[in-house]
Short mmCIF file of C-alpha atoms in Angstrom, two decimals:
data_model
loop_
_atom_site.label_atom_id
_atom_site.label_comp_id
_atom_site.label_asym_id
_atom_site.label_seq_id
_atom_site.Cartn_x
_atom_site.Cartn_y
_atom_site.Cartn_z
CA UNK A 1 153.46 171.51 165.71
CA UNK A 2 150.45 172.93 167.38
CA UNK A 3 148.90 171.48 170.69
CA UNK A 4 145.41 171.04 171.55
CA UNK A 5 143.29 174.08 172.39
CA UNK A 6 140.10 174.28 174.06
CA UNK A 7 137.67 177.26 174.27
CA UNK A 8 136.33 178.50 176.47
CA UNK A 9 138.33 178.02 179.29
CA UNK A 10 135.62 178.72 181.83
CA UNK A 11 131.94 178.98 181.31
CA UNK A 12 128.78 179.53 183.75
CA UNK A 13 125.54 178.47 182.40
CA UNK A 14 122.09 178.29 183.88
CA UNK A 15 120.26 174.91 184.30
CA UNK A 16 118.18 174.17 181.14
CA UNK A 17 120.23 176.05 179.01
CA UNK A 18 122.51 174.66 176.22
CA UNK A 19 126.48 174.83 175.80
CA UNK A 20 128.98 174.37 172.91
CA UNK A 21 132.40 173.63 173.80
CA UNK A 22 135.36 173.41 170.99
CA UNK A 23 138.61 171.39 170.75
CA UNK A 24 141.17 172.01 168.04
CA UNK A 25 143.37 168.93 167.36
CA UNK A 26 146.91 168.57 166.93
CA UNK A 27 148.46 169.11 163.68
CA UNK A 28 148.23 165.47 161.98
CA UNK A 29 145.62 164.20 164.46
CA UNK A 30 142.34 162.59 162.97
CA UNK A 31 140.86 161.44 166.27
CA UNK A 32 139.33 163.44 169.20
CA UNK A 33 137.88 162.27 172.34
CA UNK A 34 135.92 164.04 175.16
CA UNK A 35 135.81 163.32 178.75
CA UNK A 36 134.12 164.64 181.71
CA UNK A 37 135.79 164.92 184.96
CA UNK A 38 133.69 165.69 188.18
CA UNK A 39 135.75 167.27 191.00
CA UNK A 40 137.95 164.63 192.75
CA UNK A 41 137.17 162.01 190.05
CA UNK A 42 139.09 160.70 186.96
CA UNK A 43 137.84 161.70 183.74
CA UNK A 44 134.97 159.61 182.09
CA UNK A 45 134.61 159.04 178.54
CA UNK A 46 131.79 160.88 176.76
CA UNK A 47 132.30 160.06 173.09
CA UNK A 48 135.14 159.72 170.36
CA UNK A 49 135.20 161.12 166.60
CA UNK A 50 137.36 159.56 163.94
CA UNK A 51 137.60 161.13 160.75
CA UNK A 52 134.38 163.06 161.12
CA UNK A 53 132.27 160.03 162.41
CA UNK A 54 131.28 159.39 165.85
CA UNK A 55 133.42 156.08 166.89
CA UNK A 56 132.54 155.27 170.30
CA UNK A 57 130.51 156.46 172.94
CA UNK A 58 130.41 156.24 176.90
CA UNK A 59 127.48 156.20 179.36
CA UNK A 60 126.12 159.56 178.69
CA UNK A 61 122.61 160.34 177.58
CA UNK A 62 121.76 161.87 173.98
CA UNK A 63 121.70 165.27 175.27
CA UNK A 64 125.41 165.06 174.94
CA UNK A 65 126.19 165.36 171.25
CA UNK A 66 129.26 166.35 169.14
CA UNK A 67 130.82 167.10 165.55
CA UNK A 68 133.99 166.69 163.97
CA UNK A 69 134.86 169.05 161.14
CA UNK A 70 137.10 168.22 158.17
CA UNK A 71 140.06 169.92 159.89
CA UNK A 72 139.49 167.31 162.68
CA UNK A 73 138.53 170.08 165.45
CA UNK A 74 135.42 169.17 167.21
CA UNK A 75 132.63 170.35 169.26
CA UNK A 76 130.87 169.07 172.21
CA UNK A 77 127.31 170.11 172.74
CA UNK A 78 125.10 169.71 175.89
CA UNK A 79 121.33 170.46 175.62
CA UNK A 80 119.28 170.91 178.84
CA UNK A 81 121.96 171.50 181.21
CA UNK A 82 121.63 169.88 184.55
CA UNK A 83 123.40 170.86 187.91
CA UNK A 84 125.38 167.63 187.77
CA UNK A 85 127.08 168.56 184.41
CA UNK A 86 129.20 170.92 186.09
CA UNK A 87 132.63 169.35 185.79
CA UNK A 88 135.91 169.87 183.83
CA UNK A 89 135.54 168.81 180.20
CA UNK A 90 138.90 167.70 178.47
CA UNK A 91 139.30 166.84 174.85
CA UNK A 92 142.33 164.61 173.57
CA UNK A 93 143.56 164.35 170.07
CA UNK A 94 145.23 161.39 168.79
CA UNK A 95 146.17 159.52 165.48
CA UNK A 96 143.99 156.53 164.63
CA UNK A 97 142.10 156.08 167.63
CA UNK A 98 145.03 156.56 170.01
CA UNK A 99 147.33 153.77 168.95
CA UNK A 100 150.24 156.28 169.31
CA UNK A 101 149.34 158.37 172.43
CA UNK A 102 147.15 161.31 173.26
CA UNK A 103 147.57 164.97 173.64
CA UNK A 104 145.22 166.63 175.92
CA UNK A 105 143.75 170.31 176.00
CA UNK A 106 143.74 172.32 179.10
CA UNK A 107 140.06 171.92 179.68
CA UNK A 108 136.95 173.82 179.81
CA UNK A 109 135.56 174.32 183.28
CA UNK A 110 131.59 174.33 183.13
CA UNK A 111 129.77 175.55 186.07
CA UNK A 112 126.13 175.05 185.76
CA UNK A 113 123.70 177.18 188.34
CA UNK B 1 134.79 147.63 191.16
CA UNK B 2 136.50 150.29 188.82
CA UNK B 3 138.33 148.75 185.94
CA UNK B 4 141.40 150.90 186.77
CA UNK B 5 142.39 151.04 190.68
CA UNK B 6 145.14 153.44 191.74
CA UNK B 7 147.10 153.56 195.22
CA UNK B 8 147.49 155.56 197.20
CA UNK B 9 144.66 158.34 196.84
CA UNK B 10 146.97 160.94 198.38
CA UNK B 11 150.59 160.84 199.11
CA UNK B 12 152.52 163.36 201.14
CA UNK B 13 156.56 163.25 200.98
CA UNK B 14 159.36 165.12 201.89
CA UNK B 15 161.62 166.35 199.08
CA UNK B 16 164.25 163.77 197.99
CA UNK B 17 162.07 160.78 198.86
CA UNK B 18 161.70 157.86 196.58
CA UNK B 19 157.97 157.51 195.56
CA UNK B 20 155.69 154.77 194.04
CA UNK B 21 152.36 155.17 192.73
CA UNK B 22 150.49 151.69 191.98
CA UNK B 23 147.95 150.92 189.31
CA UNK B 24 145.89 147.71 188.79
CA UNK B 25 143.61 147.02 185.89
CA UNK B 26 140.83 144.34 185.17
CA UNK B 27 140.31 144.51 181.39
CA UNK B 28 142.37 143.69 178.46
CA UNK B 29 144.69 146.49 177.21
CA UNK B 30 146.60 147.27 174.42
CA UNK B 31 148.62 150.16 176.34
CA UNK B 32 148.67 151.62 179.54
CA UNK B 33 149.33 155.50 180.21
CA UNK B 34 150.85 157.41 183.16
CA UNK B 35 149.38 161.02 182.98
CA UNK B 36 150.10 164.18 185.23
CA UNK B 37 147.41 166.91 185.87
CA UNK B 38 148.13 170.14 187.45
CA UNK B 39 145.82 172.26 189.66
CA UNK B 40 144.73 174.14 186.46
CA UNK B 41 143.13 170.89 184.85
CA UNK B 42 145.57 170.36 182.03
CA UNK B 43 146.89 166.85 181.49
CA UNK B 44 150.35 165.99 180.24
CA UNK B 45 151.24 162.46 178.89
CA UNK B 46 154.20 161.02 180.92
CA UNK B 47 154.52 157.37 179.44
CA UNK B 48 152.51 155.20 177.01
CA UNK B 49 153.73 151.50 177.71
CA UNK B 50 152.65 147.94 176.76
CA UNK B 51 155.58 146.07 178.43
CA UNK B 52 158.63 146.35 180.51
CA UNK B 53 159.94 149.67 181.75
CA UNK B 54 160.28 153.13 180.68
CA UNK B 55 162.47 155.79 181.96
CA UNK B 56 162.52 159.61 181.57
CA UNK B 57 164.55 161.76 183.88
CA UNK B 58 163.63 160.79 187.26
CA UNK B 59 160.44 159.20 186.15
CA UNK B 60 160.17 155.43 185.86
CA UNK B 61 157.11 153.46 184.65
CA UNK B 62 156.80 149.57 184.86
CA UNK B 63 154.10 147.18 183.74
CA UNK B 64 153.60 143.45 184.24
CA UNK B 65 151.05 142.44 181.99
CA UNK B 66 150.28 139.02 183.37
CA UNK B 67 149.66 140.70 186.98
CA UNK B 68 147.80 143.59 185.20
CA UNK B 69 149.74 145.90 187.48
CA UNK B 70 151.77 148.99 186.86
CA UNK B 71 153.96 151.25 188.97
CA UNK B 72 155.10 154.96 188.42
CA UNK B 73 158.39 155.82 190.46
CA UNK B 74 159.81 159.26 191.02
CA UNK B 75 163.41 159.25 192.30
CA UNK B 76 164.61 162.32 194.13
CA UNK B 77 161.27 164.10 194.43
CA UNK B 78 160.96 167.75 194.40
CA UNK B 79 158.15 170.01 195.21
CA UNK B 80 157.67 170.81 191.26
CA UNK B 81 156.60 167.15 191.00
CA UNK B 82 153.45 168.02 193.18
CA UNK B 83 150.42 166.90 190.91
CA UNK B 84 147.86 164.53 190.41
CA UNK B 85 149.37 161.39 188.73
CA UNK B 86 146.59 159.29 186.74
CA UNK B 87 146.89 155.92 185.29
CA UNK B 88 144.81 155.13 182.14
CA UNK B 89 144.33 152.16 179.94
CA UNK B 90 143.33 152.09 176.38
CA UNK B 91 139.83 150.63 175.87
CA UNK B 92 138.33 148.52 173.20
CA UNK B 93 136.99 151.63 171.52
CA UNK B 94 140.23 153.46 171.49
CA UNK B 95 139.26 155.60 174.42
CA UNK B 96 141.10 155.80 177.66
CA UNK B 97 139.71 154.41 180.79
CA UNK B 98 140.89 156.45 183.77
CA UNK B 99 141.90 155.63 187.32
CA UNK B 100 140.81 158.20 190.02
CA UNK B 101 144.24 159.78 190.26
CA UNK B 102 146.96 159.75 193.02
CA UNK B 103 147.28 163.37 194.66
CA UNK B 104 151.18 163.76 195.46
CA UNK B 105 152.48 166.71 197.65
CA UNK B 106 156.28 166.91 197.99
CA UNK B 107 157.20 169.25 200.79
CA UNK B 108 160.60 170.95 200.81
#
């Protein structure tokens, strides 16, 4: 059984640029959710993908977008980066929208300068 | 008011002490999760519970659905227990709604 892998682990981008973060789901899982964690805060829900379709979204603007692939891995794309986008981005995979628990990746730390 | 509130925010204990972290929530839930986050950022799932009590080693989690309250207890605490402990509830979209976390430091 493989865990959840996120890449890259760290990233520095300039304001206005675009970034793509990647997440592999655990074997057998069909749901991936993404979270943004600012320093000293709890993670905030960005969106969730279930069987390649977006299935729920938090209070984030449209410049945050995503994809889920047939192997259930996922991407998070952020356009027009702002300084406030600097955070730890976490993904979690699960089966059927989290009814049986979640497995988390180690996160991608994004710094926008 | 946040939907998930934790207390205390910070906790310092001596090795061997019994530790309690509390979580209150204001939304209807199907499950509550206790998670552990180490300084590197990775999150490990400790418990998922929807009623009663669960125990794993020195960790015990309880939930009272009527009072919308859960507690995480650590018996015989050890410096390796030092981490951020986060309470999260499963929302209506299947996502997790997190508390801000409790930073625990156990001194030898």
